[in-house]
PDB file of C-alpha atoms in Angstrom:
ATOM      1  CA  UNK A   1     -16.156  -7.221  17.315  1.00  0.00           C
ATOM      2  CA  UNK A   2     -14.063  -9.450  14.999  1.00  0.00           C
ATOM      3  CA  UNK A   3     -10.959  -6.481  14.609  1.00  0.00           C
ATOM      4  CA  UNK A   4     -10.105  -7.294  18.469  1.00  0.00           C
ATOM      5  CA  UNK A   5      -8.119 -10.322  17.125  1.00  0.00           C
ATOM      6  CA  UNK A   6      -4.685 -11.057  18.493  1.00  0.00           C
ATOM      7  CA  UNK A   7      -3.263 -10.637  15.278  1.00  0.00           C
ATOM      8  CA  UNK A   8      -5.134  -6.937  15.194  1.00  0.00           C
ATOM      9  CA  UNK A   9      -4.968  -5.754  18.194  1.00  0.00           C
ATOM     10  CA  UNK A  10      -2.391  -4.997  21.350  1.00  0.00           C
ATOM     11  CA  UNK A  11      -3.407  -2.761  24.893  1.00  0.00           C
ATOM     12  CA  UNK A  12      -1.960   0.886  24.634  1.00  0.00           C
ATOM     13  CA  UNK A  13      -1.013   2.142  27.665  1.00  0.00           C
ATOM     14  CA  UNK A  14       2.235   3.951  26.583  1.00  0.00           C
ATOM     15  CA  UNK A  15       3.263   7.512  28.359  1.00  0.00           C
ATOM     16  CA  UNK A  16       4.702  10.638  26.863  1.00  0.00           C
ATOM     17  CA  UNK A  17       4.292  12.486  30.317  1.00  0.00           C
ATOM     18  CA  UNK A  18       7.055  14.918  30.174  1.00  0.00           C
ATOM     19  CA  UNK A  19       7.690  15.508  26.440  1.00  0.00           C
ATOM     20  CA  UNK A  20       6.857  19.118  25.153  1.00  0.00           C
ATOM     21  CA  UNK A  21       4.089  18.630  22.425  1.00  0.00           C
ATOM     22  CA  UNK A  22       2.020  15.909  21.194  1.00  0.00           C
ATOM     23  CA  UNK A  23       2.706  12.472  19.175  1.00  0.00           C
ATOM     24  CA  UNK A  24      -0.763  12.749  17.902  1.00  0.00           C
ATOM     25  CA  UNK A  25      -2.090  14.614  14.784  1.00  0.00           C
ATOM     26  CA  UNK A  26      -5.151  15.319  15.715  1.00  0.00           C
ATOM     27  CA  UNK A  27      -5.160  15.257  20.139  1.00  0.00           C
ATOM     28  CA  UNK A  28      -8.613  14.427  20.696  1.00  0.00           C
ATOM     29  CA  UNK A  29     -10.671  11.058  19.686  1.00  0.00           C
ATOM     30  CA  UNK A  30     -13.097  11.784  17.525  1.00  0.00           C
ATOM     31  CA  UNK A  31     -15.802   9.373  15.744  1.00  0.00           C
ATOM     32  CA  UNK A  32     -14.282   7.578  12.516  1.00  0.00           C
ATOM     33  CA  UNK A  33     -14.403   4.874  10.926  1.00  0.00           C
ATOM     34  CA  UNK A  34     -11.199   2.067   9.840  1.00  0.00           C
ATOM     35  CA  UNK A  35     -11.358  -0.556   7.146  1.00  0.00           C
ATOM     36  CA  UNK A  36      -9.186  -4.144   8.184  1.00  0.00           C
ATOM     37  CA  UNK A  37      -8.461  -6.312   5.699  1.00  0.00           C
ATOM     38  CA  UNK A  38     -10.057  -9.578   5.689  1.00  0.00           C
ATOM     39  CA  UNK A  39     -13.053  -8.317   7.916  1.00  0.00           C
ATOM     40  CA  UNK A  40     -14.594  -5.360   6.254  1.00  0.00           C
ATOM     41  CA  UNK A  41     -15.372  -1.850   7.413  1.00  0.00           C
ATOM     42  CA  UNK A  42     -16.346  -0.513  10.989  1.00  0.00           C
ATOM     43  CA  UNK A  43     -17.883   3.280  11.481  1.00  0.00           C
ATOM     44  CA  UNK A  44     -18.685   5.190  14.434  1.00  0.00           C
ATOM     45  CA  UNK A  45     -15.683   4.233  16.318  1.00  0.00           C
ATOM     46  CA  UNK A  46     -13.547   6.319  18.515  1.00  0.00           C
ATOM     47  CA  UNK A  47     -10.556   7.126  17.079  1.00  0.00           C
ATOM     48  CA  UNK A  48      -7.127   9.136  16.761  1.00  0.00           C
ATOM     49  CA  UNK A  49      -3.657   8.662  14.931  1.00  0.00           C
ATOM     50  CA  UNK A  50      -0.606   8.731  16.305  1.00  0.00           C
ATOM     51  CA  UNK A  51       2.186  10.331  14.037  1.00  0.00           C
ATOM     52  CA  UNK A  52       5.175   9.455  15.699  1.00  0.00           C
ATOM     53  CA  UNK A  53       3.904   5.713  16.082  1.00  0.00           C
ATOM     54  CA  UNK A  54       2.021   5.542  13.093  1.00  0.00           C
ATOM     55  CA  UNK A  55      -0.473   3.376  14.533  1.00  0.00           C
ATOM     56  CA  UNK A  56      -4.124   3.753  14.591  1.00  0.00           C
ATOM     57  CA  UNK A  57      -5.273   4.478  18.370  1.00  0.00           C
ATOM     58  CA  UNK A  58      -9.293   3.331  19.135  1.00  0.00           C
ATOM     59  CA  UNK A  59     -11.921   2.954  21.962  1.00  0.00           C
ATOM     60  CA  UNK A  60     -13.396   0.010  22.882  1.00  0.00           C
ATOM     61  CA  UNK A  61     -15.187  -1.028  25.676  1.00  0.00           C
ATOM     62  CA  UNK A  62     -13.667   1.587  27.775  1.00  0.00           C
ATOM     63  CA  UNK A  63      -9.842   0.122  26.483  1.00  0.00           C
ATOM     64  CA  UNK A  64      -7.578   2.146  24.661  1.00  0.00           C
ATOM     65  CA  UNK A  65      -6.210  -0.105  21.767  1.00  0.00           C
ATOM     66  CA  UNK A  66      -3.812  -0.465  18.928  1.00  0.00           C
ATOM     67  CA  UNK A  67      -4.443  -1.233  15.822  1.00  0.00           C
ATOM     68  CA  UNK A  68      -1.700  -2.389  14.098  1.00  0.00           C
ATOM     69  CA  UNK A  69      -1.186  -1.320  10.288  1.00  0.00           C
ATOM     70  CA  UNK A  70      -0.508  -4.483   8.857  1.00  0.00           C
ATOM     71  CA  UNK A  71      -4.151  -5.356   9.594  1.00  0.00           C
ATOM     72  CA  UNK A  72      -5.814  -1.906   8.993  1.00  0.00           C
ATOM     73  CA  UNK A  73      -5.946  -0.810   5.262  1.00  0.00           C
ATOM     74  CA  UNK A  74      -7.312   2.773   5.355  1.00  0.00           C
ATOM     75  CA  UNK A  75      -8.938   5.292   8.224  1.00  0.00           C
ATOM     76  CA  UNK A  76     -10.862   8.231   8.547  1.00  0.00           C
ATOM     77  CA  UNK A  77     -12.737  10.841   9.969  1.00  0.00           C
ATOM     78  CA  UNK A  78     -14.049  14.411  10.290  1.00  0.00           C
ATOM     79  CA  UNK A  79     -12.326  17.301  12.436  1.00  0.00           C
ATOM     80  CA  UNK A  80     -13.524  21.186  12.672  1.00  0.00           C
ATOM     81  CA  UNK A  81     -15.257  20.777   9.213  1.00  0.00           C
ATOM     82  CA  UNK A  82     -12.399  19.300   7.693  1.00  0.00           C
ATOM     83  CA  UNK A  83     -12.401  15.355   6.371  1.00  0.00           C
ATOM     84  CA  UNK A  84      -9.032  13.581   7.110  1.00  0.00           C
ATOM     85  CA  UNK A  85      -8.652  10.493   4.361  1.00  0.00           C
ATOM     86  CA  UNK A  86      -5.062   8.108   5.660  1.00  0.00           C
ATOM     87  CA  UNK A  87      -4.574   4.746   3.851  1.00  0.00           C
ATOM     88  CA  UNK A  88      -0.956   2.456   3.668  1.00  0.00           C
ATOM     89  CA  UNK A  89      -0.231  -0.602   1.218  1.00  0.00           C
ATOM     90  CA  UNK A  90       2.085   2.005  -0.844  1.00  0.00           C
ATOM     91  CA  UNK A  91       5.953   2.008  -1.376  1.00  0.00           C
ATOM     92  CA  UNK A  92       8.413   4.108  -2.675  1.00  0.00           C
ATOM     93  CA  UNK A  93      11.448   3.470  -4.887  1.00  0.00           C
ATOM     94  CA  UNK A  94      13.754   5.014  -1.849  1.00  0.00           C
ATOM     95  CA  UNK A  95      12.428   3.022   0.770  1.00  0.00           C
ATOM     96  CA  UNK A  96      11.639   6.171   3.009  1.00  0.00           C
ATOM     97  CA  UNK A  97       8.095   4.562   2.702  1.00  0.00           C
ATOM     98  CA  UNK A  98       6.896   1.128   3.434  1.00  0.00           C
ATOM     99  CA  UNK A  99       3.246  -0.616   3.011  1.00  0.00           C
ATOM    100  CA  UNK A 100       2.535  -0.366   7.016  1.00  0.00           C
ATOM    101  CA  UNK A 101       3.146   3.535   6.674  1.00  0.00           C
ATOM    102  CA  UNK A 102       0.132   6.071   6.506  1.00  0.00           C
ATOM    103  CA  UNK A 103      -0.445   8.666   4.243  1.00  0.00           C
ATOM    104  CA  UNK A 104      -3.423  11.262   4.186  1.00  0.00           C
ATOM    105  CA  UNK A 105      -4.957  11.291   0.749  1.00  0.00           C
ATOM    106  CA  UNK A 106      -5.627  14.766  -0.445  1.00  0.00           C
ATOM    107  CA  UNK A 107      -6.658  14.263  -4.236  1.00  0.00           C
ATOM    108  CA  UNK A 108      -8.067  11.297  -5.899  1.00  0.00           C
ATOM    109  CA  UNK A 109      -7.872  11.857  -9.617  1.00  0.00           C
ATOM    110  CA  UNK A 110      -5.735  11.029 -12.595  1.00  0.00           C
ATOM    111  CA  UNK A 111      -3.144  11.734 -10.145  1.00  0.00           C
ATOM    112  CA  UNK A 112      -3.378  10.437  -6.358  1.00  0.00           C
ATOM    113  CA  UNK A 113      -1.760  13.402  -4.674  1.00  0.00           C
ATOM    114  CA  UNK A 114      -1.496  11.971  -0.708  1.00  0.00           C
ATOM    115  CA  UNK A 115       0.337  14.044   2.354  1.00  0.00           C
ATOM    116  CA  UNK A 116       2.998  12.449   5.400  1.00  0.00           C
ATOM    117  CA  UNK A 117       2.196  13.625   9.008  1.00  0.00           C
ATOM    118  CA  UNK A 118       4.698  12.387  11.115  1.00  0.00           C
ATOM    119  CA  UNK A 119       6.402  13.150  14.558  1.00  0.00           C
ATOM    120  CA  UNK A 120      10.313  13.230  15.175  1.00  0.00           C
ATOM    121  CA  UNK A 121      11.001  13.180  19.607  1.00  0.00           C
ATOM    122  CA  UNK A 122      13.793  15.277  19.554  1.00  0.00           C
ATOM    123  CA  UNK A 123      16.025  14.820  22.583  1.00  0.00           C
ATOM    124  CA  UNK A 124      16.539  17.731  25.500  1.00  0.00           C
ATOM    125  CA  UNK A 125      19.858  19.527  24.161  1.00  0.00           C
ATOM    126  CA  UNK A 126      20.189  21.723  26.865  1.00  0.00           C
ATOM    127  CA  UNK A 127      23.907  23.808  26.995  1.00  0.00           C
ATOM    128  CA  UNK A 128      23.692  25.659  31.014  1.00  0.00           C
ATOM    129  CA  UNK A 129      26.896  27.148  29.953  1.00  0.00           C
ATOM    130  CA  UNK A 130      25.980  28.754  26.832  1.00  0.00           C
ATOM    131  CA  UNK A 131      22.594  28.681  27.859  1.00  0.00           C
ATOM    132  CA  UNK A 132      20.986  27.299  24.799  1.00  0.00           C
ATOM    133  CA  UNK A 133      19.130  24.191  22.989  1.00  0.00           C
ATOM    134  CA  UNK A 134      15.988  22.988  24.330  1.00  0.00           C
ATOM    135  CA  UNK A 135      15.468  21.335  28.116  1.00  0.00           C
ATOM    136  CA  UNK A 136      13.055  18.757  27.343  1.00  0.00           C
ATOM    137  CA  UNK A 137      12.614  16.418  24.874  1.00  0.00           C
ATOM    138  CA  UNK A 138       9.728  17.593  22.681  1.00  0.00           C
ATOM    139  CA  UNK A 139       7.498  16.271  19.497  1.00  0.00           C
ATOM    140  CA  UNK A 140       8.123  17.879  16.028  1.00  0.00           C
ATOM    141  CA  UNK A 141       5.885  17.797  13.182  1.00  0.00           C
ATOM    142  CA  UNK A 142       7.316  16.915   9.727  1.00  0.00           C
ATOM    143  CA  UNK A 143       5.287  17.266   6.377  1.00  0.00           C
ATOM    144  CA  UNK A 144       6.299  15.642   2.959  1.00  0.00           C
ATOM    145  CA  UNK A 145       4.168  15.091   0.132  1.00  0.00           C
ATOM    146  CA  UNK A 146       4.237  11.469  -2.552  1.00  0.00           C
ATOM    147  CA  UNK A 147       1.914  11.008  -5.385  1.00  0.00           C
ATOM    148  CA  UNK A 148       0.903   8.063  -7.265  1.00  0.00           C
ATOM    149  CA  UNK A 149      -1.139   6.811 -10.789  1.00  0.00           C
ATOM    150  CA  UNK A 150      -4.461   6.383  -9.958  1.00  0.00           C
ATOM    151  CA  UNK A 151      -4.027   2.044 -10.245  1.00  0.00           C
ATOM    152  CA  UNK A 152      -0.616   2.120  -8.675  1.00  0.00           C
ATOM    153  CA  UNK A 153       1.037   1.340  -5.056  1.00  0.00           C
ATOM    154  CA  UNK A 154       4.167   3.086  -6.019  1.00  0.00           C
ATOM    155  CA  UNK A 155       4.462   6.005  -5.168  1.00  0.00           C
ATOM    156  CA  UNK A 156       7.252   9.209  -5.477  1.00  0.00           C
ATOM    157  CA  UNK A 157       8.370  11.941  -3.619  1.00  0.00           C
ATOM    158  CA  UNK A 158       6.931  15.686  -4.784  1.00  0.00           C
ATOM    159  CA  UNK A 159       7.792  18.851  -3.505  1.00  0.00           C
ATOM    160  CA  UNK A 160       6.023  21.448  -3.307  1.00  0.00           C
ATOM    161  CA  UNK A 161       7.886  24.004  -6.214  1.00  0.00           C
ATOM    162  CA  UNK A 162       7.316  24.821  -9.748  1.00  0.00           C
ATOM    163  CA  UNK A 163       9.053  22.247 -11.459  1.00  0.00           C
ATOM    164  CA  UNK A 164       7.552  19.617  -9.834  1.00  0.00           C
ATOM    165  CA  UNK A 165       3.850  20.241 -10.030  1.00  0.00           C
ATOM    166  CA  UNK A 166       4.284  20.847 -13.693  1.00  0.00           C
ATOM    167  CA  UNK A 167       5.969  17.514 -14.230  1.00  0.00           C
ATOM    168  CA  UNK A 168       2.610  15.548 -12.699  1.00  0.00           C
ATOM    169  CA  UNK A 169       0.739  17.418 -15.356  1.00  0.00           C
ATOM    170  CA  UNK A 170       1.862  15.733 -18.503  1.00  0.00           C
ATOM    171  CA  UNK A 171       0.853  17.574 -21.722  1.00  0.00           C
ATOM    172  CA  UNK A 172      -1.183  19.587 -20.068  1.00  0.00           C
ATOM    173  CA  UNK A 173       1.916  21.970 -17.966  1.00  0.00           C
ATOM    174  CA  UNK A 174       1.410  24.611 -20.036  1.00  0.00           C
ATOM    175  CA  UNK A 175      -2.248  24.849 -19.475  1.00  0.00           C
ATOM    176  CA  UNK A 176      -1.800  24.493 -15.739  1.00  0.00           C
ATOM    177  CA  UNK A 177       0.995  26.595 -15.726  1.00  0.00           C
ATOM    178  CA  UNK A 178      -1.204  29.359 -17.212  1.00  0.00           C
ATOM    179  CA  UNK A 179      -4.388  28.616 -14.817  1.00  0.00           C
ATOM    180  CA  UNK A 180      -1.876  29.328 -11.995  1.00  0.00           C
ATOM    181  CA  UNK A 181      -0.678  32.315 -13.215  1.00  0.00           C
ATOM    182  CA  UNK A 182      -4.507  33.747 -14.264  1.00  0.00           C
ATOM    183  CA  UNK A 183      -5.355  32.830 -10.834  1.00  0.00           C
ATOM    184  CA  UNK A 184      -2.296  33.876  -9.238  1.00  0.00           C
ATOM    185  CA  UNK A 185      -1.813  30.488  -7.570  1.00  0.00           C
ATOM    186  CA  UNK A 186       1.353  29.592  -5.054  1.00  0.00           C
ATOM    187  CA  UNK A 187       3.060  26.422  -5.961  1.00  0.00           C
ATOM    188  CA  UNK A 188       4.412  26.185  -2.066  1.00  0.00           C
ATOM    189  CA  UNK A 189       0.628  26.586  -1.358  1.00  0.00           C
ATOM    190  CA  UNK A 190      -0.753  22.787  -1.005  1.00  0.00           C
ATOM    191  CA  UNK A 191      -4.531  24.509  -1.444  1.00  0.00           C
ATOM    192  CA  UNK A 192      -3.770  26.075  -4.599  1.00  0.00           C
ATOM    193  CA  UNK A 193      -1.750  22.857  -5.644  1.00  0.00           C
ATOM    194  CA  UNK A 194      -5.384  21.252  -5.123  1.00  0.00           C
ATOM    195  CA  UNK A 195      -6.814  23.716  -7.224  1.00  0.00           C
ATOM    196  CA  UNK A 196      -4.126  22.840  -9.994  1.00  0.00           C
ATOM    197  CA  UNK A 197      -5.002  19.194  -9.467  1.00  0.00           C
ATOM    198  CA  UNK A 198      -8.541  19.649 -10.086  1.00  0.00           C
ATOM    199  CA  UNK A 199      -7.982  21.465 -12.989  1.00  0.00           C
ATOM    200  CA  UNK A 200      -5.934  19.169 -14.980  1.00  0.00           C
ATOM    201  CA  UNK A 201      -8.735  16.831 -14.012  1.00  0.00           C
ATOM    202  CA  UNK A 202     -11.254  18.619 -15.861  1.00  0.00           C
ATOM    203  CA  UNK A 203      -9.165  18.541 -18.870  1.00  0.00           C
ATOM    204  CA  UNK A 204      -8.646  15.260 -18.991  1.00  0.00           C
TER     205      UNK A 204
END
């Protein structure tokens, strides 16, 4: 297989034994498929991401392996019905992106509307006097949410409030604002943000 390069690939055999939670998204491998620059596209691959690496984990010939971001483009797969879209190569104008770091695409459209799942370890804070903080060192998930034009590798932080799902919409906020309110849409609700999306699609 030409991704197992040396430039593309390194052995995993790192351990979290001991750490509350899991560094992965998604725990299980599960058959995906990963595009690597240069080479092309392989499907029907074992696979699983690791958020607190960001790395790309896969299964070949028995081996656990890395692939390392610079080389792999874009990722994906299927879980419980629901398709899971990550790609890199973007940047943001506060550098709490680079190009090697994934991002889950949830809308493709005039605007590219893409998700963060990372991992923070957060260290065993135990207090025995006070009896408080945590005794282990355990995995936290952390969600934030960038969008982009549909040509561009820039992209910008968005939160998920009023304001700033009206400002992607252009001349068209005050249509989406009243779709939301007709359809009693959350702005804090990335589903109904979706639903937004794909409206000011359709009246484009």
């Amino acid at each position: 297989m030409g991704a197992t390069s040396g430039n593309v690939m390194v052995t995993f055999n790192e351990s979290y034994y001991g750490i509350e939670g899991s560094p992965y998204h998604i725990q299980d491998f599960v058959t995906g498929a990963f595009h690597q620059t240069g080479t092309g596209r392989y499907e029907d691959v074992n696979i699983r991401y690791n958020a607190y690496e960001d790395w790309l984990e896969v299964i070949i010939e028995k081996d656990s392996l890395v692939l390392k971001p610079s080389a792999i483009r874009s990722f994906e797969f299927s879980y419980s019905g629901v398709d899971y879209v990550y790609r890199n190569g973007f940047s943001s104008g506060n550098n709490d992106i680079s190009r090697e770091n994934y991002l889950r695409v949830l809308h493709e459209g005039s605007v590219v509307f893409m998700k963060r799942h990372s991992k923070e370890l957060k260290k065993a804070n135990f207090d025995p006097v006070f009896n408080t903080g945590s005794r282990y060192d355990r995995f936290v998930e952390n969600e934030s949410y960038y969008t982009a034009g549909v040509n561009g590798d820039q992209i910008e932080p968005v939160r998920l409030r009023r304001r700033d799902i009206l400002d992607l919409m252009g001349d068209y906020s005050d249509q989406i604002a009243k779709f939301a309110r007709d359809n009693r849409l959350n702005y804090r609700s990335e589903a109904d943000v979706l639903r937004m999306l794909e409206q000011y699609d359709r009246l484009q």
